[in-house]
Coordinates of N, CA and C in Angstrom, one line a residue:
M1 N 51.7 -78.9 227.0 CA 51.2 -79.4 225.7 C 49.6 -79.4 225.8
T2 N 49.0 -78.9 224.7 CA 47.5 -78.9 224.6 C 47.0 -80.2 224.0
A3 N 46.0 -80.8 224.6 CA 45.4 -82.0 224.1 C 45.0 -81.9 222.7
G4 N 45.3 -82.9 221.9 CA 45.0 -82.8 220.4 C 45.9 -82.0 219.6
V5 N 46.9 -81.4 220.1 CA 47.8 -80.6 219.3 C 49.2 -81.3 219.3
T6 N 49.7 -81.5 218.1 CA 51.0 -82.2 217.9 C 52.1 -81.1 218.0
P7 N 53.0 -81.3 219.0 CA 54.0 -80.3 219.2 C 54.9 -80.2 218.0
L8 N 55.3 -79.1 217.5 CA 56.2 -78.9 216.4 C 57.7 -79.1 216.9
P9 N 58.6 -79.6 216.1 CA 60.0 -79.7 216.5 C 60.5 -78.3 216.8
L10 N 61.5 -78.3 217.7 CA 62.2 -77.1 218.0 C 63.7 -77.2 217.6
V11 N 64.1 -76.3 216.7 CA 65.5 -76.3 216.2 C 66.3 -75.1 216.9
L12 N 67.5 -75.4 217.4 CA 68.3 -74.5 218.2 C 69.5 -74.1 217.4
L13 N 69.7 -72.8 217.2 CA 70.9 -72.2 216.5 C 71.7 -71.3 217.4
H14 N 72.9 -71.7 217.7 CA 73.7 -71.0 218.7 C 74.4 -69.8 218.2
G15 N 75.0 -69.0 219.1 CA 75.7 -67.8 218.7 C 77.2 -68.1 218.4
L16 N 77.9 -67.0 218.0 CA 79.3 -67.1 217.5 C 80.2 -67.6 218.7
T17 N 81.0 -68.6 218.5 CA 81.9 -69.2 219.4 C 81.2 -70.2 220.3
D18 N 79.9 -70.3 220.3 CA 79.2 -71.3 221.1 C 79.0 -72.6 220.2
S19 N 78.1 -73.5 220.7 CA 77.9 -74.7 219.9 C 76.5 -75.3 220.3
A20 N 76.2 -76.4 219.7 CA 75.0 -77.1 220.0 C 74.9 -77.5 221.5
A21 N 76.1 -77.6 222.2 CA 76.1 -77.9 223.6 C 75.6 -76.8 224.5
C22 N 75.3 -75.7 223.9 CA 75.0 -74.5 224.7 C 73.5 -74.2 225.0
W23 N 72.7 -75.3 224.9 CA 71.3 -75.2 225.2 C 70.8 -76.1 226.3
P24 N 71.5 -76.4 227.3 CA 71.1 -77.5 228.2 C 69.8 -77.1 228.9
S25 N 69.6 -75.8 229.3 CA 68.4 -75.5 230.0 C 67.1 -75.6 229.1
V26 N 67.3 -75.2 227.9 CA 66.1 -75.4 226.9 C 65.8 -76.8 226.7
V27 N 66.8 -77.6 226.5 CA 66.6 -79.1 226.2 C 65.9 -79.7 227.4
E28 N 66.4 -79.4 228.6 CA 65.8 -80.0 229.8 C 64.3 -79.5 230.0
A29 N 64.1 -78.2 229.7 CA 62.7 -77.7 229.9 C 61.7 -78.2 228.9
V30 N 62.0 -78.4 227.7 CA 61.0 -78.7 226.7 C 61.3 -80.0 225.9
G31 N 62.4 -80.7 226.2 CA 62.8 -81.9 225.5 C 61.8 -83.1 225.6
D32 N 61.1 -83.1 226.8 CA 60.2 -84.2 227.0 C 58.9 -84.0 226.2
S33 N 58.6 -82.8 225.7 CA 57.3 -82.5 225.1 C 57.4 -82.4 223.5
R34 N 58.6 -82.4 223.0 CA 58.7 -82.3 221.5 C 60.1 -82.6 221.1
P35 N 60.3 -82.9 219.8 CA 61.7 -83.1 219.3 C 62.5 -81.8 219.4
V36 N 63.7 -81.9 219.9 CA 64.6 -80.7 220.0 C 65.9 -81.1 219.2
I37 N 66.2 -80.2 218.3 CA 67.4 -80.5 217.4 C 68.3 -79.3 217.5
A38 N 69.5 -79.5 218.1 CA 70.5 -78.4 218.2 C 71.6 -78.6 217.1
L39 N 71.8 -77.6 216.3 CA 72.7 -77.7 215.2 C 74.0 -76.9 215.5
N40 N 75.1 -77.4 215.0 CA 76.4 -76.8 215.0 C 76.6 -76.0 213.7
A41 N 77.0 -74.7 213.9 CA 77.4 -73.9 212.7 C 78.8 -74.3 212.2
R42 N 79.1 -74.0 211.0 CA 80.4 -74.3 210.5 C 81.5 -73.7 211.4
G43 N 82.6 -74.4 211.6 CA 83.7 -74.0 212.5 C 83.4 -74.0 214.0
H44 N 82.2 -74.6 214.3 CA 81.8 -74.7 215.7 C 81.5 -76.2 216.0
G45 N 81.7 -76.6 217.3 CA 81.3 -77.9 217.7 C 82.0 -79.0 216.8
G46 N 83.2 -78.7 216.3 CA 83.9 -79.7 215.5 C 83.5 -79.8 214.1
M47 N 82.6 -78.9 213.6 CA 82.2 -78.9 212.2 C 83.3 -78.3 211.4
P48 N 83.4 -78.8 210.1 CA 84.4 -78.2 209.2 C 84.2 -76.7 208.9
L49 N 85.2 -76.0 208.7 CA 85.2 -74.6 208.4 C 85.7 -74.4 207.0
P50 N 84.9 -74.2 206.0 CA 85.4 -73.9 204.6 C 86.2 -72.6 204.6
D51 N 87.0 -72.5 203.5 CA 87.8 -71.3 203.4 C 87.0 -70.1 202.8
E52 N 85.8 -70.4 202.3 CA 84.9 -69.4 201.7 C 84.5 -68.4 202.8
P53 N 83.9 -67.2 202.3 CA 83.5 -66.2 203.3 C 82.4 -66.8 204.3
F54 N 82.6 -66.4 205.5 CA 81.7 -66.7 206.6 C 80.5 -65.7 206.6
T55 N 79.4 -66.1 206.1 CA 78.2 -65.2 206.0 C 77.0 -65.8 206.6
V56 N 76.1 -64.9 207.0 CA 74.8 -65.4 207.5 C 74.0 -66.2 206.5
T57 N 74.1 -65.8 205.3 CA 73.4 -66.6 204.2 C 74.0 -68.0 204.1
A58 N 75.3 -68.2 204.2 CA 75.9 -69.5 204.2 C 75.5 -70.3 205.4
L59 N 75.4 -69.7 206.5 CA 75.0 -70.4 207.7 C 73.6 -70.9 207.6
A60 N 72.7 -70.0 207.1 CA 71.3 -70.4 206.9 C 71.2 -71.6 205.9
A61 N 72.0 -71.5 204.8 CA 72.0 -72.6 203.8 C 72.4 -73.9 204.4
D62 N 73.5 -73.8 205.3 CA 73.9 -75.0 206.0 C 72.8 -75.6 206.8
A63 N 72.1 -74.8 207.6 CA 71.0 -75.2 208.5 C 69.9 -75.9 207.6
A64 N 69.5 -75.2 206.5 CA 68.5 -75.8 205.7 C 68.9 -77.1 205.1
R65 N 70.1 -77.3 204.7 CA 70.6 -78.5 204.1 C 70.5 -79.6 205.2
E66 N 70.9 -79.3 206.4 CA 70.9 -80.3 207.5 C 69.4 -80.7 207.9
L67 N 68.5 -79.7 208.0 CA 67.2 -80.0 208.3 C 66.5 -80.9 207.2
R68 N 66.7 -80.5 206.0 CA 66.1 -81.3 204.9 C 66.7 -82.8 204.9
A69 N 68.0 -82.9 205.2 CA 68.6 -84.2 205.2 C 68.0 -85.1 206.3
R70 N 67.6 -84.4 207.4 CA 67.0 -85.1 208.6 C 65.5 -85.2 208.4
G71 N 64.9 -84.6 207.4 CA 63.4 -84.6 207.3 C 62.7 -83.8 208.3
I72 N 63.3 -82.7 208.8 CA 62.7 -81.9 209.8 C 62.1 -80.6 209.2
G73 N 60.9 -80.3 209.6 CA 60.3 -79.1 209.2 C 58.9 -79.3 208.7
P74 N 58.0 -78.3 208.9 CA 58.3 -77.0 209.5 C 58.6 -77.2 211.0
A75 N 59.4 -76.3 211.5 CA 59.8 -76.3 212.9 C 59.8 -74.9 213.5
I76 N 59.7 -74.8 214.8 CA 60.0 -73.6 215.5 C 61.5 -73.4 215.6
V77 N 62.0 -72.3 215.2 CA 63.5 -72.1 215.2 C 63.9 -71.0 216.2
L78 N 64.7 -71.4 217.2 CA 65.2 -70.5 218.2 C 66.6 -70.3 218.0
G79 N 67.0 -69.0 217.9 CA 68.4 -68.7 217.6 C 68.9 -67.6 218.5
H80 N 70.1 -67.7 219.0 CA 70.8 -66.7 219.8 C 71.8 -65.9 219.0
S81 N 71.8 -64.6 219.1 CA 72.8 -63.8 218.5 C 73.1 -64.1 217.0
M82 N 74.2 -64.6 216.6 CA 74.4 -65.1 215.3 C 73.4 -66.0 214.8
G83 N 73.0 -66.9 215.7 CA 72.0 -67.9 215.4 C 70.6 -67.3 215.2
G84 N 70.4 -66.1 215.9 CA 69.1 -65.4 215.7 C 69.0 -64.9 214.3
V85 N 70.1 -64.3 213.8 CA 70.0 -63.8 212.4 C 70.0 -64.9 211.4
T86 N 70.7 -66.0 211.7 CA 70.7 -67.2 210.9 C 69.2 -67.8 210.8
A87 N 68.5 -67.8 211.9 CA 67.1 -68.2 211.9 C 66.3 -67.4 211.1
E88 N 66.5 -66.0 211.2 CA 65.7 -65.1 210.3 C 65.9 -65.4 208.8
V89 N 67.2 -65.6 208.5 CA 67.5 -65.8 207.1 C 67.0 -67.2 206.6
L90 N 67.0 -68.1 207.5 CA 66.4 -69.4 207.2 C 65.0 -69.3 206.9
A91 N 64.2 -68.5 207.6 CA 62.8 -68.3 207.4 C 62.6 -67.5 206.1
L92 N 63.5 -66.6 205.7 CA 63.4 -65.9 204.5 C 63.7 -66.8 203.3
H93 N 64.7 -67.6 203.4 CA 65.1 -68.4 202.2 C 64.5 -69.8 202.1
A94 N 64.1 -70.3 203.2 CA 63.5 -71.6 203.2 C 62.2 -71.6 204.1
P95 N 61.2 -70.9 203.6 CA 60.0 -70.7 204.5 C 59.3 -72.0 204.8
D96 N 59.4 -73.0 204.0 CA 58.8 -74.3 204.2 C 59.3 -75.0 205.5
L97 N 60.5 -74.6 205.9 CA 61.1 -75.2 207.0 C 60.8 -74.6 208.4
V98 N 60.2 -73.4 208.3 CA 60.1 -72.6 209.6 C 58.6 -72.2 209.8
A99 N 58.1 -72.6 211.0 CA 56.8 -72.3 211.4 C 56.7 -71.1 212.3
A100 N 57.7 -70.8 213.0 CA 57.8 -69.6 213.9 C 59.2 -69.4 214.3
L101 N 59.5 -68.2 214.7 CA 60.9 -67.8 215.1 C 60.9 -67.4 216.6
I102 N 61.9 -67.7 217.3 CA 62.2 -67.2 218.6 C 63.6 -66.7 218.6
L103 N 63.8 -65.4 218.7 CA 65.1 -64.7 218.6 C 65.6 -64.2 219.9
E104 N 66.7 -64.7 220.4 CA 67.3 -64.3 221.6 C 68.4 -63.3 221.3
D105 N 68.1 -62.0 221.5 CA 69.0 -60.9 221.2 C 69.8 -61.2 219.9
P106 N 69.1 -61.2 218.8 CA 69.8 -61.5 217.5 C 70.8 -60.4 217.1
A107 N 71.9 -60.8 216.4 CA 73.0 -59.9 216.1 C 72.5 -58.9 214.9
W108 N 71.8 -57.9 215.3 CA 71.3 -56.8 214.4 C 72.0 -55.5 214.6
P109 N 72.9 -55.1 213.9 CA 73.7 -55.8 212.8 C 74.8 -56.6 213.5
G110 N 75.3 -57.6 212.8 CA 76.4 -58.3 213.4 C 77.7 -57.9 212.8
G111 N 78.8 -58.5 213.3 CA 80.1 -58.2 212.8 C 80.6 -56.9 213.2
G112 N 81.8 -56.5 212.6 CA 82.4 -55.2 212.9 C 81.6 -54.1 212.2
D113 N 82.2 -52.9 212.3 CA 81.6 -51.7 211.6 C 81.4 -51.9 210.1
D114 N 82.3 -52.6 209.5 CA 82.3 -52.8 208.1 C 81.6 -54.1 207.7
G115 N 81.0 -54.8 208.7 CA 80.3 -56.0 208.4 C 81.2 -57.2 208.5
G116 N 82.5 -57.0 208.7 CA 83.5 -58.1 208.8 C 83.4 -58.8 210.2
A117 N 84.4 -59.5 210.5 CA 84.4 -60.2 211.8 C 84.3 -59.2 212.9
P118 N 83.6 -59.6 214.0 CA 83.6 -58.7 215.1 C 85.0 -58.5 215.7
A119 N 85.2 -57.3 216.2 CA 86.5 -56.9 216.7 C 87.1 -57.8 217.7
W120 N 86.2 -58.4 218.5 CA 86.6 -59.2 219.6 C 86.9 -60.7 219.2
L121 N 86.6 -61.1 218.0 CA 86.6 -62.5 217.7 C 88.1 -63.0 217.7
G122 N 89.0 -62.3 217.1 CA 90.4 -62.8 217.1 C 90.9 -63.1 218.5
D123 N 90.8 -62.1 219.4 CA 91.3 -62.4 220.7 C 90.6 -63.5 221.4
T124 N 89.3 -63.6 221.2 CA 88.5 -64.7 221.8 C 88.9 -66.0 221.4
V125 N 89.1 -66.2 220.1 CA 89.6 -67.5 219.5 C 91.0 -67.8 220.0
R126 N 91.9 -66.9 220.0 CA 93.2 -67.1 220.5 C 93.2 -67.5 222.0
R127 N 92.3 -66.9 222.8 CA 92.3 -67.1 224.2 C 91.6 -68.4 224.6
L128 N 90.6 -68.9 223.8 CA 89.8 -69.9 224.2 C 89.8 -71.2 223.4
A129 N 89.9 -71.1 222.1 CA 89.7 -72.2 221.2 C 90.6 -73.4 221.5
G130 N 90.0 -74.5 221.7 CA 90.7 -75.8 221.8 C 91.6 -75.9 223.1
R131 N 91.4 -75.1 224.1 CA 92.2 -75.2 225.3 C 91.7 -76.4 226.1
P132 N 92.6 -76.9 227.0 CA 92.2 -78.0 227.8 C 91.0 -77.7 228.7
R133 N 90.3 -78.7 229.1 CA 89.0 -78.4 229.8 C 89.3 -77.7 231.2
D134 N 90.4 -78.2 231.9 CA 90.7 -77.6 233.2 C 91.1 -76.1 233.1
E135 N 91.7 -75.7 232.0 CA 92.0 -74.3 231.8 C 90.8 -73.5 231.5
L136 N 89.9 -74.1 230.7 CA 88.6 -73.4 230.3 C 87.7 -73.3 231.6
T137 N 87.8 -74.3 232.4 CA 87.0 -74.2 233.7 C 87.4 -73.1 234.5
A138 N 88.7 -72.8 234.6 CA 89.2 -71.7 235.4 C 88.8 -70.4 234.8
I139 N 88.9 -70.3 233.5 CA 88.4 -69.1 232.8 C 86.9 -68.8 233.0
A140 N 86.2 -69.9 232.9 CA 84.7 -69.8 233.1 C 84.3 -69.3 234.4
A141 N 85.1 -69.4 235.4 CA 84.8 -68.9 236.7 C 84.5 -67.4 236.7
T142 N 85.2 -66.7 235.8 CA 85.1 -65.3 235.6 C 84.1 -65.0 234.4
D143 N 84.4 -65.6 233.3 CA 83.6 -65.3 232.1 C 82.1 -65.7 232.2
C144 N 81.8 -66.7 233.0 CA 80.5 -67.3 233.1 C 79.9 -67.1 234.5
A145 N 80.4 -66.2 235.2 CA 80.0 -66.0 236.6 C 78.5 -65.8 236.7
G146 N 77.9 -66.6 237.6 CA 76.4 -66.4 237.8 C 75.6 -67.3 237.0
W147 N 76.2 -68.0 236.0 CA 75.4 -68.8 235.1 C 75.1 -70.2 235.8
P148 N 74.0 -70.8 235.4 CA 73.7 -72.2 235.9 C 74.9 -73.1 235.5
A149 N 75.2 -74.1 236.3 CA 76.4 -75.0 236.1 C 76.3 -75.6 234.7
A150 N 75.1 -76.1 234.3 CA 75.0 -76.8 233.0 C 75.3 -75.8 231.9
E151 N 74.9 -74.6 232.0 CA 75.2 -73.6 230.9 C 76.7 -73.3 230.9
T152 N 77.4 -73.3 232.0 CA 78.8 -73.1 232.0 C 79.5 -74.3 231.4
D153 N 79.1 -75.5 231.7 CA 79.6 -76.7 231.1 C 79.5 -76.7 229.6
G154 N 78.3 -76.3 229.1 CA 78.1 -76.2 227.7 C 79.0 -75.2 227.0
W155 N 79.3 -74.1 227.7 CA 80.2 -73.0 227.2 C 81.6 -73.6 227.0
I156 N 82.0 -74.4 228.0 CA 83.4 -75.0 228.0 C 83.5 -75.9 226.9
T157 N 82.5 -76.8 226.7 CA 82.5 -77.8 225.6 C 82.5 -77.1 224.3
A158 N 81.8 -76.0 224.1 CA 81.8 -75.2 222.9 C 83.2 -74.7 222.5
K159 N 83.9 -74.1 223.5 CA 85.2 -73.6 223.3 C 86.2 -74.6 222.9
Q160 N 86.0 -75.8 223.4 CA 86.9 -76.9 223.1 C 86.8 -77.3 221.6
G161 N 85.6 -77.2 221.1 CA 85.3 -77.6 219.7 C 85.4 -76.4 218.7
L162 N 85.9 -75.3 219.1 CA 85.9 -74.1 218.2 C 87.1 -74.1 217.3
D163 N 86.9 -73.9 216.0 CA 88.0 -74.0 215.0 C 88.9 -72.7 215.2
R164 N 90.2 -73.0 215.3 CA 91.1 -71.9 215.6 C 91.2 -70.9 214.4
R165 N 90.7 -71.4 213.2 CA 90.8 -70.5 212.0 C 89.6 -69.6 211.8
L166 N 88.7 -69.6 212.8 CA 87.4 -68.9 212.6 C 87.6 -67.4 212.4
A167 N 88.6 -66.8 213.0 CA 88.9 -65.4 212.9 C 89.7 -65.1 211.6
D168 N 90.2 -66.1 211.0 CA 91.1 -65.9 209.8 C 90.4 -65.9 208.5
V169 N 89.2 -66.6 208.4 CA 88.5 -66.7 207.1 C 87.8 -65.3 207.0
P170 N 87.5 -64.9 205.8 CA 86.8 -63.6 205.6 C 85.3 -63.7 206.1
H171 N 84.9 -62.6 206.8 CA 83.5 -62.6 207.3 C 82.7 -61.5 206.6
Q172 N 81.4 -61.7 206.4 CA 80.5 -60.6 206.0 C 79.2 -60.9 206.6
W173 N 78.9 -60.1 207.6 CA 77.6 -60.2 208.4 C 76.5 -59.3 207.9
Q174 N 76.8 -58.3 207.2 CA 75.8 -57.3 206.9 C 75.5 -57.3 205.4
E175 N 75.1 -58.5 204.9 CA 74.7 -58.6 203.5 C 73.5 -57.8 203.2
R176 N 72.6 -57.6 204.3 CA 71.4 -56.8 204.2 C 71.2 -56.1 205.5
D177 N 70.3 -55.2 205.5 CA 69.8 -54.7 206.8 C 68.8 -55.7 207.4
W178 N 69.3 -56.5 208.3 CA 68.5 -57.6 208.8 C 67.3 -57.2 209.6
V179 N 67.4 -56.0 210.2 CA 66.2 -55.5 210.9 C 65.1 -55.2 209.9
A180 N 65.4 -54.4 208.9 CA 64.4 -54.1 207.9 C 63.9 -55.3 207.2
A181 N 64.8 -56.3 207.1 CA 64.3 -57.6 206.4 C 63.2 -58.3 207.1
T182 N 63.0 -58.0 208.4 CA 61.9 -58.7 209.1 C 60.6 -58.4 208.4
A183 N 60.5 -57.3 207.6 CA 59.2 -57.0 206.9 C 58.9 -58.1 205.9
E184 N 59.8 -58.9 205.5 CA 59.5 -60.0 204.6 C 59.2 -61.3 205.3
L185 N 59.3 -61.4 206.6 CA 58.9 -62.6 207.3 C 57.4 -62.8 207.3
R186 N 57.0 -64.0 207.2 CA 55.5 -64.3 207.2 C 55.2 -65.3 208.4
V187 N 56.0 -65.4 209.3 CA 55.8 -66.3 210.5 C 55.8 -65.5 211.8
P188 N 55.2 -66.0 212.8 CA 55.2 -65.3 214.1 C 56.7 -65.2 214.6
V189 N 57.0 -64.1 215.2 CA 58.3 -63.9 215.8 C 58.2 -63.5 217.2
T190 N 58.9 -64.2 218.1 CA 59.1 -63.8 219.5 C 60.5 -63.3 219.6
L191 N 60.6 -62.0 220.0 CA 61.9 -61.3 220.2 C 62.2 -61.1 221.6
I192 N 63.2 -61.8 222.2 CA 63.6 -61.7 223.6 C 64.9 -60.8 223.7
T193 N 64.8 -59.7 224.4 CA 65.9 -58.8 224.5 C 66.3 -58.5 225.9
G194 N 67.5 -58.1 226.1 CA 68.0 -57.6 227.4 C 68.1 -56.1 227.4
E195 N 69.1 -55.6 228.2 CA 69.3 -54.1 228.3 C 70.6 -53.8 227.6
T196 N 70.6 -52.8 226.7 CA 71.8 -52.4 226.0 C 72.9 -52.0 226.9
A197 N 72.5 -51.4 228.0 CA 73.5 -50.9 229.0 C 74.3 -52.1 229.6
R198 N 73.7 -53.2 229.6 CA 74.3 -54.4 230.1 C 74.9 -55.3 229.0
G199 N 74.9 -54.9 227.8 CA 75.5 -55.7 226.7 C 74.6 -56.3 225.7
S200 N 73.3 -56.1 225.8 CA 72.3 -56.6 224.8 C 72.6 -55.8 223.5
I201 N 72.5 -56.6 222.4 CA 72.7 -56.0 221.1 C 71.6 -55.2 220.5
V202 N 70.4 -55.8 220.6 CA 69.2 -55.2 220.0 C 68.8 -53.9 220.8
T203 N 68.7 -52.8 220.0 CA 68.3 -51.5 220.6 C 66.8 -51.3 220.6
P204 N 66.3 -50.4 221.5 CA 64.9 -50.1 221.4 C 64.5 -49.6 220.1
A205 N 65.3 -48.8 219.4 CA 65.0 -48.4 218.0 C 64.8 -49.5 217.0
Q206 N 65.6 -50.5 217.2 CA 65.5 -51.7 216.3 C 64.2 -52.5 216.6
V207 N 63.9 -52.6 217.9 CA 62.6 -53.2 218.3 C 61.5 -52.5 217.6
E208 N 61.5 -51.2 217.5 CA 60.4 -50.5 216.9 C 60.3 -50.7 215.4
V209 N 61.5 -50.8 214.8 CA 61.5 -51.1 213.3 C 60.9 -52.5 213.1
A210 N 61.3 -53.4 213.9 CA 60.7 -54.8 213.8 C 59.2 -54.8 214.1
R211 N 58.8 -54.0 215.0 CA 57.4 -53.9 215.4 C 56.6 -53.3 214.2
A212 N 57.1 -52.3 213.6 CA 56.4 -51.7 212.5 C 56.3 -52.6 211.3
A213 N 57.4 -53.4 211.1 CA 57.4 -54.4 210.0 C 56.5 -55.6 210.2
L214 N 56.5 -56.1 211.4 CA 55.8 -57.3 211.7 C 54.4 -57.2 212.2
G215 N 54.1 -56.0 212.8 CA 52.7 -55.8 213.3 C 52.4 -56.8 214.4
D216 N 51.2 -57.4 214.4 CA 50.9 -58.4 215.4 C 51.5 -59.7 215.3
R217 N 52.4 -59.9 214.3 CA 53.2 -61.1 214.3 C 54.4 -61.1 215.3
L218 N 54.7 -59.9 215.8 CA 55.8 -59.8 216.7 C 55.3 -59.8 218.2
T219 N 55.9 -60.6 219.0 CA 55.8 -60.6 220.4 C 57.2 -60.2 221.0
H220 N 57.2 -59.1 221.6 CA 58.5 -58.6 222.2 C 58.5 -58.9 223.7
V221 N 59.6 -59.6 224.1 CA 59.7 -59.9 225.6 C 61.0 -59.2 226.1
P222 N 60.9 -58.0 226.7 CA 62.1 -57.4 227.3 C 62.4 -58.0 228.6
V223 N 63.6 -58.4 228.9 CA 64.0 -59.0 230.2 C 64.9 -58.0 230.9
P224 N 64.4 -57.4 232.0 CA 65.2 -56.4 232.7 C 66.4 -57.0 233.4
G225 N 67.5 -56.2 233.6 CA 68.6 -56.6 234.4 C 69.6 -57.6 233.8
V226 N 69.5 -57.9 232.5 CA 70.4 -58.8 231.8 C 70.9 -58.2 230.6
G227 N 72.0 -58.9 230.0 CA 72.6 -58.4 228.8 C 72.3 -59.3 227.6
H228 N 73.4 -59.8 227.0 CA 73.3 -60.5 225.8 C 72.9 -62.0 226.0
N229 N 73.4 -62.6 227.0 CA 73.1 -64.0 227.3 C 71.9 -64.2 228.2
I230 N 70.8 -63.9 227.6 CA 69.5 -63.9 228.4 C 69.2 -65.2 229.1
R231 N 69.3 -66.3 228.3 CA 68.9 -67.6 228.9 C 69.8 -68.0 230.0
R232 N 71.1 -67.5 230.0 CA 72.0 -67.8 231.0 C 72.0 -66.9 232.2
E233 N 71.5 -65.7 232.0 CA 71.4 -64.7 233.1 C 70.1 -64.7 233.8
A234 N 69.0 -65.0 233.1 CA 67.7 -65.0 233.6 C 66.9 -66.2 233.1
P235 N 67.3 -67.4 233.4 CA 66.7 -68.6 232.8 C 65.2 -68.7 233.0
G236 N 64.7 -68.3 234.2 CA 63.3 -68.4 234.5 C 62.5 -67.6 233.5
A237 N 62.9 -66.3 233.4 CA 62.1 -65.4 232.5 C 62.3 -65.9 231.0
F238 N 63.5 -66.3 230.6 CA 63.7 -66.8 229.3 C 62.9 -68.0 228.9
L239 N 62.9 -69.0 229.8 CA 62.1 -70.2 229.5 C 60.6 -70.0 229.5
A240 N 60.2 -69.1 230.4 CA 58.7 -68.7 230.3 C 58.4 -68.1 229.0
A241 N 59.2 -67.3 228.4 CA 58.9 -66.7 227.1 C 59.0 -67.8 226.0
V242 N 59.9 -68.7 226.1 CA 60.0 -69.8 225.1 C 58.8 -70.7 225.2
R243 N 58.4 -71.1 226.4 CA 57.2 -71.9 226.5 C 56.0 -71.3 225.9
D244 N 55.8 -70.0 226.2 CA 54.7 -69.3 225.7 C 54.7 -69.2 224.1
A245 N 55.9 -69.0 223.6 CA 56.0 -69.0 222.1 C 55.8 -70.3 221.5
L246 N 56.3 -71.4 222.2 CA 56.0 -72.7 221.7 C 54.5 -73.1 221.7
H247 N 53.9 -72.7 222.8 CA 52.4 -72.9 222.9 C 51.6 -72.2 221.8
R248 N 52.0 -71.0 221.5 CA 51.3 -70.3 220.4 C 51.6 -70.8 219.1
A249 N 52.8 -71.2 218.8 CA 53.1 -71.8 217.5 C 52.5 -73.2 217.3
D250 N 52.4 -74.0 218.4 CA 51.8 -75.3 218.2 C 50.3 -75.2 217.8
R251 N 49.7 -74.1 218.4 CA 48.2 -73.9 218.1 C 48.0 -73.3 216.8
G252 N 49.1 -72.8 216.2 CA 49.0 -72.2 214.8 C 48.3 -70.8 214.9

């Protein structure tokens, strides 16, 4: 923290099938220096799941409603995967709530080939949603191998609170070309990516589209040797990038 600078709140938006419990390393690293607010998306963390279509626009509207109800904003918004695109749409639709974005491998584009639910979602929900903790702990030994213990624990908690109907409601993730839509953002963006060969979603070509759209508002942090779950696979590099982004955003 810089003397004379009031730290901005940090809002955390999780990925698909995760929850607000999935940010322990971030909360521990920066929670003493600023307010940190982790939100649950609909159908996650025990939140109700409406029968209406599951869209990024709806998720962003949910987040905006919750932040306004709590009197939070403008804030720095950090989102992973689904939460990364949600954070982007929040900044587009409710710019008064967002001072800066930190995007951890955002889902550009998300969903299946037609923009519907990702192909893996149904099997994942059936395999994991609502299972007893001891069973999820055994599964996590493989699914979360190499992660910090607190991150694994958060993953287990998230799966316990996952709505079993999540794969049954209609999904539409590609309402727009979300990479091209970065051209409409007016806030600083820190984009943290892994390697596509290891499962990272964001491609080098998409990074270049975002760079052309955002210019010097974009800070790209590529993290070698990791895939989609950057903060869980390389927590040191991830947290260093987050701290740098927070410092820059606080100073305006």
